[in-house]
Each structure stands twice: as structure tokens, then as C-alpha cells.
Coordinates of C-alpha atoms and ligand atoms in Angstrom, one line a residue:
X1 CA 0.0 0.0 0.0
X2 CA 1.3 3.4 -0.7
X3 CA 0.4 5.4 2.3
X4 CA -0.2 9.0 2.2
X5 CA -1.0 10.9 5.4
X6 CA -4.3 13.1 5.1
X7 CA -3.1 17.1 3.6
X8 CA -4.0 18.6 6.5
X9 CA -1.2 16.9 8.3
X10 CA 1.0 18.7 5.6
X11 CA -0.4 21.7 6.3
X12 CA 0.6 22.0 10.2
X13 CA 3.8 24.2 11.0
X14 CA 7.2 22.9 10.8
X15 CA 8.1 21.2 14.8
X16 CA 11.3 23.7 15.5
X17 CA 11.9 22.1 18.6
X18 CA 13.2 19.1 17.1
X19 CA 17.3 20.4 16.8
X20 CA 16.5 21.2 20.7
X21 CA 15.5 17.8 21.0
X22 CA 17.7 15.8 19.7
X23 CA 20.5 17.9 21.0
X24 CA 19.2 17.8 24.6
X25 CA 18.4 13.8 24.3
X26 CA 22.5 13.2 23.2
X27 CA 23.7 15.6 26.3
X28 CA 21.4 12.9 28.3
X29 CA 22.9 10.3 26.1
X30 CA 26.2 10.9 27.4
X31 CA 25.5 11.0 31.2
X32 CA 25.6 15.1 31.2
X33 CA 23.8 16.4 33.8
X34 CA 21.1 18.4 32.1
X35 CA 18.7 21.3 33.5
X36 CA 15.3 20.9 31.7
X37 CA 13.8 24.0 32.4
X38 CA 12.3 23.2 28.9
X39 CA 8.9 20.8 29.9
X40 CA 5.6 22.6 31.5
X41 CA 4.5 20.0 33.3
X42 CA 4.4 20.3 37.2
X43 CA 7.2 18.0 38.8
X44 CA 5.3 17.9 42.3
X45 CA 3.0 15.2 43.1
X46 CA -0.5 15.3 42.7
X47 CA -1.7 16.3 46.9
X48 CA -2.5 13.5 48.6
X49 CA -6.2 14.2 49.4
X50 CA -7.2 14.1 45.9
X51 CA -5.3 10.4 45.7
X52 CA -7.1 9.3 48.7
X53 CA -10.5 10.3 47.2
X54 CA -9.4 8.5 43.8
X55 CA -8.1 5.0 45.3
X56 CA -11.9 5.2 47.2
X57 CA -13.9 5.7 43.5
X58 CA -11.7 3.4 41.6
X59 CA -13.6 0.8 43.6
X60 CA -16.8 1.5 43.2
X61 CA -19.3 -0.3 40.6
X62 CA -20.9 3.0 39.5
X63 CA -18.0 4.4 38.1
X64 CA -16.9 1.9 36.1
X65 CA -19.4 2.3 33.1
X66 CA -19.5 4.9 30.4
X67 CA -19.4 8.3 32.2
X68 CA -22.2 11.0 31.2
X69 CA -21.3 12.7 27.8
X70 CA -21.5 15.9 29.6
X71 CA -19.5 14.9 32.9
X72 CA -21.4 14.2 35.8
X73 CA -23.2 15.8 37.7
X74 CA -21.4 16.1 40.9
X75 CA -18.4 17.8 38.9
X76 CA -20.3 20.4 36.6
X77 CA -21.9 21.7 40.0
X78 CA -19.1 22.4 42.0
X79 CA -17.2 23.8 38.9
X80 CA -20.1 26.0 38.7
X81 CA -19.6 27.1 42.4
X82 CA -16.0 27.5 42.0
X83 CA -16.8 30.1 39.2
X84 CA -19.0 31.5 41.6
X85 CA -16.4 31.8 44.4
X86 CA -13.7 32.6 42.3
X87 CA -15.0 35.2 39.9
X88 CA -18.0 35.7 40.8
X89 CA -19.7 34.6 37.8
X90 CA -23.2 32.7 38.0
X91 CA -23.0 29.9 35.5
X92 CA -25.7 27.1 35.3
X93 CA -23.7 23.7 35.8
X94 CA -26.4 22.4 33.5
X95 CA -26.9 24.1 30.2
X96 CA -23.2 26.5 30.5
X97 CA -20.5 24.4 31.7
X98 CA -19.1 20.7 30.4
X99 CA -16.5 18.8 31.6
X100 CA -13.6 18.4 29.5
X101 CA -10.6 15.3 29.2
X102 CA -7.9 18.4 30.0
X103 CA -8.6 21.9 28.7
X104 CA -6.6 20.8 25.6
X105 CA -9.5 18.6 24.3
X106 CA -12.0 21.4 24.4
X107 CA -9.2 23.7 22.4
X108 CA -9.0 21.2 19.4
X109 CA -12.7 19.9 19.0
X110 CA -14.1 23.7 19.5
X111 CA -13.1 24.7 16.1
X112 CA -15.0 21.6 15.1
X113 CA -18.3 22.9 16.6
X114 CA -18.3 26.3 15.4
X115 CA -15.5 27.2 12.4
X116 CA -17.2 25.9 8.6
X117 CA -13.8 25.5 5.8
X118 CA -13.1 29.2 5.2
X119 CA -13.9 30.8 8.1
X120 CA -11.1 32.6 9.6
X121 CA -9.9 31.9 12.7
X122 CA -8.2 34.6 14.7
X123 CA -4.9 32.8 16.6
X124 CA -2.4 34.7 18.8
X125 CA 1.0 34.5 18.1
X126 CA 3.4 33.7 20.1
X127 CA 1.2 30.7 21.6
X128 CA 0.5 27.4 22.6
X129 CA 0.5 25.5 19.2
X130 CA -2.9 23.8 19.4
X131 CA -5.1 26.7 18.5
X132 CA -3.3 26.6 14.9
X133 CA -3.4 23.0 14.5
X134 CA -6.9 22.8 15.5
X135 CA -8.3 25.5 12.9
X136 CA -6.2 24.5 10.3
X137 CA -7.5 20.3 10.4
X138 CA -11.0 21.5 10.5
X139 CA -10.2 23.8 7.0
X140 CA -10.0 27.4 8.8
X141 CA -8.7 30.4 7.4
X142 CA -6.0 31.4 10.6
X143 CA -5.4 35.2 10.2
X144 CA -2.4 35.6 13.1
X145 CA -2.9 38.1 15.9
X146 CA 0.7 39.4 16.3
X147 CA 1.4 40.0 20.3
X148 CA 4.2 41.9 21.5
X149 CA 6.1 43.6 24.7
X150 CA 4.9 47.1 23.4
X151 CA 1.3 45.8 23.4
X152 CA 1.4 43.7 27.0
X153 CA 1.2 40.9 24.8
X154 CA -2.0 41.9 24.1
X155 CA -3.7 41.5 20.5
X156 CA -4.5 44.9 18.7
X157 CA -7.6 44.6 18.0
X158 CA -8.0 47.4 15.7
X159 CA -5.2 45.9 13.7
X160 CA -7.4 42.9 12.5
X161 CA -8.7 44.3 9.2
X162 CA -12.1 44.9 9.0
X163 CA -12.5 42.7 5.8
X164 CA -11.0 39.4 8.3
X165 CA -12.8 40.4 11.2
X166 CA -16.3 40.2 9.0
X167 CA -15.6 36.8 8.3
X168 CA -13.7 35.7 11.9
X169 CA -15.9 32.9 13.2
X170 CA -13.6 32.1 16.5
X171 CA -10.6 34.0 18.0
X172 CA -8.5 32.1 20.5
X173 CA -7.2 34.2 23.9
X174 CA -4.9 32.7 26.3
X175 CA -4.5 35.0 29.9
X176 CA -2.3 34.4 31.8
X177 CA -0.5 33.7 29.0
X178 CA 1.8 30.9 28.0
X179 CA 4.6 31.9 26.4
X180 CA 4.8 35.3 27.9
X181 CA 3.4 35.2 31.0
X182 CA 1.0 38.0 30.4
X183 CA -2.3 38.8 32.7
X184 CA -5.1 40.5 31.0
X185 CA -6.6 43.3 32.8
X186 CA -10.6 43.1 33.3
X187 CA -11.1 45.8 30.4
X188 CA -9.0 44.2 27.8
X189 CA -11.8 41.5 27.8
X190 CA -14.9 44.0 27.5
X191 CA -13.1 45.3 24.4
X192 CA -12.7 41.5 23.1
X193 CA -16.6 40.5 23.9
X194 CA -17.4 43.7 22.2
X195 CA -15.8 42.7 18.9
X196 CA -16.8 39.4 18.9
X197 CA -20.7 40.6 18.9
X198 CA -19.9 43.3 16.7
X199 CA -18.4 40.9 14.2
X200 CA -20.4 37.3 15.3
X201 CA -17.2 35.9 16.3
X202 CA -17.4 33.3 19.0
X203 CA -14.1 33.8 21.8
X204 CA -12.8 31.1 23.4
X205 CA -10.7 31.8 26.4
X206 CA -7.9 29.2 27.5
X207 CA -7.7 29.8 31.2
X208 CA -5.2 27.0 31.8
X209 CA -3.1 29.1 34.0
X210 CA -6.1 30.8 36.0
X211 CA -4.6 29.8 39.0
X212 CA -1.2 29.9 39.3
X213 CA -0.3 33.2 39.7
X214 CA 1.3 35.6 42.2
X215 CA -0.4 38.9 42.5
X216 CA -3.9 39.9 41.8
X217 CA -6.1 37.1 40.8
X218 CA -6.5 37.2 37.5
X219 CA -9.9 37.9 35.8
X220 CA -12.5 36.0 34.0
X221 CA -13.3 36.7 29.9
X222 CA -16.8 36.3 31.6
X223 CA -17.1 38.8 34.0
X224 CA -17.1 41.2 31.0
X225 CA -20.5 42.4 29.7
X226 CA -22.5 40.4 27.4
X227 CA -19.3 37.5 27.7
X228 CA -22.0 35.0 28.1
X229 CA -23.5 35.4 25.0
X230 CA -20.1 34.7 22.5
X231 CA -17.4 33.3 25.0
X232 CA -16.7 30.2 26.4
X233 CA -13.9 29.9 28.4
X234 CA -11.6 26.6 29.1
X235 CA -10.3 25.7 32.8
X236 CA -8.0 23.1 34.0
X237 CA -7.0 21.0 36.9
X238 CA -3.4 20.0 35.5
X239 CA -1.3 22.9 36.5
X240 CA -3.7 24.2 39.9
X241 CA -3.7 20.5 41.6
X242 CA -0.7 18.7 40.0
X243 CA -2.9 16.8 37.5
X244 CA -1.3 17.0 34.1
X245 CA -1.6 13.1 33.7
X246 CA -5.6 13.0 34.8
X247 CA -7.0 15.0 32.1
X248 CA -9.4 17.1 33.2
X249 CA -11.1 20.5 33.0
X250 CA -14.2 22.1 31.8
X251 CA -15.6 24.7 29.5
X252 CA -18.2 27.4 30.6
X253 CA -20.0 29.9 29.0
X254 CA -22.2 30.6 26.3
X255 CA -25.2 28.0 26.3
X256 CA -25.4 27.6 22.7
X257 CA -21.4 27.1 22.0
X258 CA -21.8 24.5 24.9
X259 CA -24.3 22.6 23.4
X260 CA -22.4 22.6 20.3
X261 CA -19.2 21.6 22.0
X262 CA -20.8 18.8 23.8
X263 CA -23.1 17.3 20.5
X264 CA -19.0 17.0 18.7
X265 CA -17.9 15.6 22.0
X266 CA -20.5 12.9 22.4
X267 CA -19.9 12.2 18.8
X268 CA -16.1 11.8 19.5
X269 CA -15.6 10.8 22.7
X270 CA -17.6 9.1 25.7
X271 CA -16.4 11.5 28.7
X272 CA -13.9 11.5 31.4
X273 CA -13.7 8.4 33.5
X274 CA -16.5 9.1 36.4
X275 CA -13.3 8.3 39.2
X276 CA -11.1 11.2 37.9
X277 CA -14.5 13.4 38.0
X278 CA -15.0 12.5 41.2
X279 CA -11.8 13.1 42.5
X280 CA -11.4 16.3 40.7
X281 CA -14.8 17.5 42.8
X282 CA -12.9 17.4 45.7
X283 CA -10.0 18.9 44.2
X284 CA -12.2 22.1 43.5
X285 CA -13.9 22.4 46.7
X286 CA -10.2 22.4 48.5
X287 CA -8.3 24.9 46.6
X288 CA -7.7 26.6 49.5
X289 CA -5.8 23.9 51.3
X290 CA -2.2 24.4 52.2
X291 CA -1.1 21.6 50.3
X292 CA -2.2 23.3 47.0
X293 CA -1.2 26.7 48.1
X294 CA 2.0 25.7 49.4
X295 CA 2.6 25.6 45.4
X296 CA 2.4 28.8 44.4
X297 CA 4.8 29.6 47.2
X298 CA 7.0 27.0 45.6
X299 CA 6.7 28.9 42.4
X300 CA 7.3 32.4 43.6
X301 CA 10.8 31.1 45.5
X302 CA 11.8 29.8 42.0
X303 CA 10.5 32.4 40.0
X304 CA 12.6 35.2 42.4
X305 CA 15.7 32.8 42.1
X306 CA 15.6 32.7 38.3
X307 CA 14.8 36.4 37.6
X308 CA 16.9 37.8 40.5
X309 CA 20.0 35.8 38.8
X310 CA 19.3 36.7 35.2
X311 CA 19.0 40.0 35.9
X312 CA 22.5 40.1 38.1
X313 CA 23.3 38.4 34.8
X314 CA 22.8 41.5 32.5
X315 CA 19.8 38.9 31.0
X316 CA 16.4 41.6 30.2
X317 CA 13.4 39.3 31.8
X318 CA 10.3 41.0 33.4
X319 CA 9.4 39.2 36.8
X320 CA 6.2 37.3 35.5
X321 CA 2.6 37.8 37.6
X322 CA 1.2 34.4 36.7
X323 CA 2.0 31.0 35.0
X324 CA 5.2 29.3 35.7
X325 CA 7.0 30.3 32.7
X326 CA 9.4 33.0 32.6
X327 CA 10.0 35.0 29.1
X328 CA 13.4 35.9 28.9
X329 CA 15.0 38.3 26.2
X330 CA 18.0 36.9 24.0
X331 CA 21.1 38.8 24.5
X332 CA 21.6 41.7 21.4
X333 CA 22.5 40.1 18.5
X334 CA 21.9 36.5 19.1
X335 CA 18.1 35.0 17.9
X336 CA 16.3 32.1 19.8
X337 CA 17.2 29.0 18.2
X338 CA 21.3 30.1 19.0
X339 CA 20.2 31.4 22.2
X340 CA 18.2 28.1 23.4
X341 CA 20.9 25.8 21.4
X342 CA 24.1 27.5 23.3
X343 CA 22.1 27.3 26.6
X344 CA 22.2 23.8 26.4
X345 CA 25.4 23.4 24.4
X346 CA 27.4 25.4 26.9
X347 CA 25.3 25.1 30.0
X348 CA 23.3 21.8 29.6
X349 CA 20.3 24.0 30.3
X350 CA 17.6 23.2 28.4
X351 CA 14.8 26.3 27.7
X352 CA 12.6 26.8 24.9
X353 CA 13.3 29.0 21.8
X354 CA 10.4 31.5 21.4
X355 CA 10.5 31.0 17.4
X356 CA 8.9 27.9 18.2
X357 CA 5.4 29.9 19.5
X358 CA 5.8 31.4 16.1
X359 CA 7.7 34.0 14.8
X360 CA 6.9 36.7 17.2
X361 CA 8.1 35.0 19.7
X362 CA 11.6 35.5 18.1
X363 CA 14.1 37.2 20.5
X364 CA 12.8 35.5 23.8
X365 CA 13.5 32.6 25.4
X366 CA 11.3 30.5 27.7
X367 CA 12.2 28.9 31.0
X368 CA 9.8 26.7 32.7
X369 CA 9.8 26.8 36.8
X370 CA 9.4 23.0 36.9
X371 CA 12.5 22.2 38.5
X372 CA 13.9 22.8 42.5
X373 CA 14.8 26.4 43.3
X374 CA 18.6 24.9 43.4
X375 CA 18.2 23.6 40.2
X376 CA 17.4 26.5 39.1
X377 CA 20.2 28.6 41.3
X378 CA 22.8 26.1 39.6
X379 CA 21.2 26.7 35.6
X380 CA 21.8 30.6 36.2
X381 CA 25.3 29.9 37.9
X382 CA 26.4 28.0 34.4
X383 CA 24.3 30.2 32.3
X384 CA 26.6 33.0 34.3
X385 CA 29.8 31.3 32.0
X386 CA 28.5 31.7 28.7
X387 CA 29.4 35.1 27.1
X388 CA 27.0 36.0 24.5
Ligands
PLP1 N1 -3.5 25.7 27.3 C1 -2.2 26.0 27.4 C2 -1.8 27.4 27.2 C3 -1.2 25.1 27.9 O1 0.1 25.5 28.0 C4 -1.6 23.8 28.1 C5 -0.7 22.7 28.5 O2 0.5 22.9 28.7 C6 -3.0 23.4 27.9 C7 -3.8 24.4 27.5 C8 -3.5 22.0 28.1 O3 -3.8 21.8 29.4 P1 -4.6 20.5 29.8 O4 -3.7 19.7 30.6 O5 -5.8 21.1 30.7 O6 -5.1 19.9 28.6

């Protein structure tokens, strides 16, 4: 058989962290002792009272059979209540909320729900890769939304040509932001909802970071005006409780986009497993326990450890408000891919170059705080010895 993957395969962006890759699996290879501040994935274990709660509804008979399309009950209600609680926002576990196997699977079957071929898709750039793929395999048109320092890595709205913006049928968002670390501030989203009904463009909001952050809390896309009738917005349990490997997280907003997100997913899919839902309900209800705040302290040491050093360094890097990514400038005169390459190279610190987010992301670095604070103390004393 001569096998030819499907176009749209073809039609995804070159993977630019493959020289990274390969470079930082032959430093491994060769018993170096590498610093991966590359991976965003939380290295401390899920808290122990969710585990608890898990081994207890592995056991029981009622959760072993195909879970509820739309999650169950117990879940969508006390995600509804943590909206509440947290942003204030009424949302009726019922007709505006769903829950989701990680934010990531709402991202990529959205598009499906509400983008017909040739409808333009409005993507931020730098970003998290999946709101590209996602438009592009279901036929979109993706019109970039360049972000930059000038901006607060915000999108310019009122540089989207009015000719695009006619025709722009979704725009993915992403506060607090992953590359840059950005916060949106409360009226950046009334702008947003305002364009999206002015143009009938449906917003979907990636909130994966909602909760780690350091300062203010940041805000809802639907505390803003009239959110509820074109936004949804994604949350997750990976990065808040340590649950990158569970999968799970939930859309709310809009009623109708629901509905439309959950007739692709019971189409698709058949749900989370009812024992990670369960346990994720009592995740929610005990966010404010000092096992799951003791990480953001954990965060904040590392974060201050890692800018503090850099900038002792001469490095140019803003001291981030939320996530657990740090966006570092490249020194004058050297680009990302030589940056991140001579990092490792000369350092055996691996960090992400930010040509990978796409190409506004050239000129910054990123550095994940996923590893101990002396991890991260002995990374900037090496990165101290290369002389860019
Ligand atoms: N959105 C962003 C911006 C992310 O960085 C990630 C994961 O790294 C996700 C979504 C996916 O998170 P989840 O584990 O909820 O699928």
C-alpha cells in the first residue's frame, strides 16, 4: 500500500523544537547532567487528598461504566460554584458548563463545533501551538494576531482588518499567558466581547493558568459584559492541583457554543472516567488547602531565584505575575534558536526557543519553573559562564 498521510497533516507548522531535542536527548545520552527547564509539566506530586478520594472511587461499581457525555453531575456543580467563588460569575452547571478530558480537548474539538472551511480563525501568536493545528484540520482560514512587549502581549484589535474580522468565526485568547506570561486586565476582555458581537465571532478563552499566579487574581473573559452570549472559556485542573496526567477541565460559557461543543464531543468521545471526576470534585472544593497553596509559594521562590540571577546576569526578563514560565529576552545580537541551542550546548540548560510559538516569539526565550529552586540557582550559575 502506498500510504499518504491526510493534507492537513502537511499543512501543520514545521516542529522547530526538534534540533532542541535531539541535541538535549544526546547531552542525556552521554550522562551530562542536564537542567530541563524546557517541559511545562508540574514536577510535584498530585496532593495527597485528591489520591485518597481517587483510590476510594476506583472501587466503586458505579464508576466503572461509560461516564455522562456531559460529565457528571457532581463535577459540573461544583465547577459551577468555584466560578462563583472565584470570579463571581453565575454559571448554570447544566446548560453553560461541560466537563472536558484536559482543557486541551475542548481547544482542538471547538473549532469543530463552530468554524465551517473558510472561516477565519483569529490565533495569537506567540502561543501554545494547538489553537493553529486545530483550525487548520477542520479547514479554517488562521489570520495571526501578532502579540508583542509594546502591546502587554495583548492583541490589537483594531489591527485585524475589518474585511477578516467580517468573516472571523472564533478568536482564541490565552491569559495568563503561555509563552509570555502576560495577565489580561478586566477591560481588555470588555473590548474583546465587544468585537466578537460586533463581528459574530465566538471567543474562546484558554484559562489553563487561571490559578497559578502571584499577584492579583486574575480575571474572568466572563465577568465582562455580554461574555455569556459569544465566549466560552476553558479551565484546568493540571497545572492548579498537579494533575497533568488525569485529564481534566471544563468549558463554561455561552449555552449555545456549549451545546455545540458537547453534540461533537459525544460524537467523538464518551467522557472522562466518572473516578477522575469525582476526585477532581474534591480537588475544586479544597483549593484553599495548604497543600495546593503551598505551590504557588513554591513557584514564587523559584521564579525570584531565576529572575533575580538573570537579571544580576545583565539577562532583560520581566518578573512574571502568573504562570510558571518566565520569558526571557535573548542577548543583542543573538536569535532564539542560537540562544536556546548555546544554553544547552554550553550550559546543559535546556529552555525553549520563542520561534517555536511562532515567529513573534523570536528574540525571547522561555524557561519553565518546573524544577527545584537549586536547580534553578545552579542553571543561572552555568548560564553566568556563557558570554553571548
Ligand atoms: N493551554 C495552554 C496554554 C497550555 O500550556 C496547556 C498545557 O501545557 C494546555 C492548555 C493544556 O492543558 P490541559 O492539561 O488542561 O489539557
Amino acid at each position: 500500500m502506498a500510504f499518504a498521510k491526510a493534507q492537513r497533516l502537511g499543512q501543520l507548522p514545521p516542529y522547530l523544537f526538534v534540533e532542541i531535542d535531539r541535541q538535549k536527548r544526546a547531552a542525556l545520552a552521554a550522562g551530562r547532567d542536564v537542567i530541563n527547564l524546557g517541559v511545562g509539566d508540574p514536577d510535584q506530586p498530585t496532593p495527597a487528598f485528591i489520591i485518597e478520594r481517587m483510590h476510594t472511587a476506583i472501587g466503586e461499581p458505579k464508576n466503572h461504566r461509560y461516564p455522562f457525555d456531559e460529565g457528571v453531575p457532581e463535577f459540573r456543580h461544583r465547577a459551577a460554584a468555584w466560578m462563583k467563588k472565584r470570579f463571581g460569575v453565575a454559571v448554570e452547571p447544566d446548560r453553560q458548563l461541560i466537563t472536558l478530558i484536559g482543557s486541551k480537548e475542548g481547544l482542538a474539538k471547538l473549532p469543530l463545533a463552530v468554524v465551517n472551511p473558510g472561516d477565519v480563525v483569529l490565533v495569537p501568536q506567540p502561543a501554545y501551538p494547538v489553537y493553529n493545528a486545530a483550525s487548520i484540520f477542520v479547514g479554517g482560514e488562521v489570520h495571526f494576531m501578532p502579540l508583542s512587549a509594546e502591546g502587554g502581549w495583548l492583541p490589537d484589535l483594531d489591527a485585524i482588518p475589518t474585511q477578516i474580522a467580517r468573516r472571523a468565526r472564533l478568536m482564541f485568547l490565552n491569559y495568563p499567558n503561555n509563552p509570555t506570561s502576560a495577565v489580561a486586565p478586566r477591560e481588555f476582555y470588555d473590548r474583546v466581547v465587544r468585537f466578537a458581537r460586533q463581528n459574530n465571532t465566538v471567543v474562546c478563552q484558554d484559562a489553563a493558568y487561571s490559578e497559578v499566579y502571584f499577584d492579583e487574581p486574575p480575571p474572568s473573559i466572563l465577568q465582562a459584559d455580554g461574555a455569556m452570549d459569544v465566549a466560552v472559556e476553558l479551565f484546568s485542573l493540571s497545572k492548579t492541583f498537579n494533575m497533568t496526567g488525569w485529564r481534566l477541565g471544563f468549558a463554561a460559557g455561552c449555552d449555545a457554543i456549549i451545546a455545540a461543543l458537547a453534540q461533537v464531543k459525544s460524537n467523538m468521545d464518551s467522557g472522562q472516567f466518572n473516578a477522575i471526576q469525582e476526585a477532581g470534585t474534591v480537588a475544586l472544593a479544597n483549593q484553599d488547602r495548604v497543600e495546593v497553596r503551598a505551590m504557588l509559594d513554591l513557584y514564587r521562590e523559584r521564579r525570584d531565584v531565576l529572575v533575580d540571577g538573570l537579571t544580576r546576569l545583565g539577562w532583560r526578563v520581566e518578573r512574571p505575575k502568573a504562570t510558571f514560565y518566565v520569558w526571557i529576552r535573548c542577548p543583542d545580537g543573538a536569535d532564539s534558536m542560537t540562544t536556546a541551542r548555546r544554553l544547552l550546548s554550553e550550559a546543559d540548560v535546556v529552555t525553549i526557543p520563542g520561534i517555536g510559538f511562532g515567529r513573534p516569539g523570536e528574540g525571547y526565550i522561555r524557561a519553565a519553573l518546573t524544577v527545584p529552586a537549586e536547580r534553578i540557582a545552579e542553571a543561572v550559575e552555568r548560564i553566568g559562564r556563557v558570554s553571548f
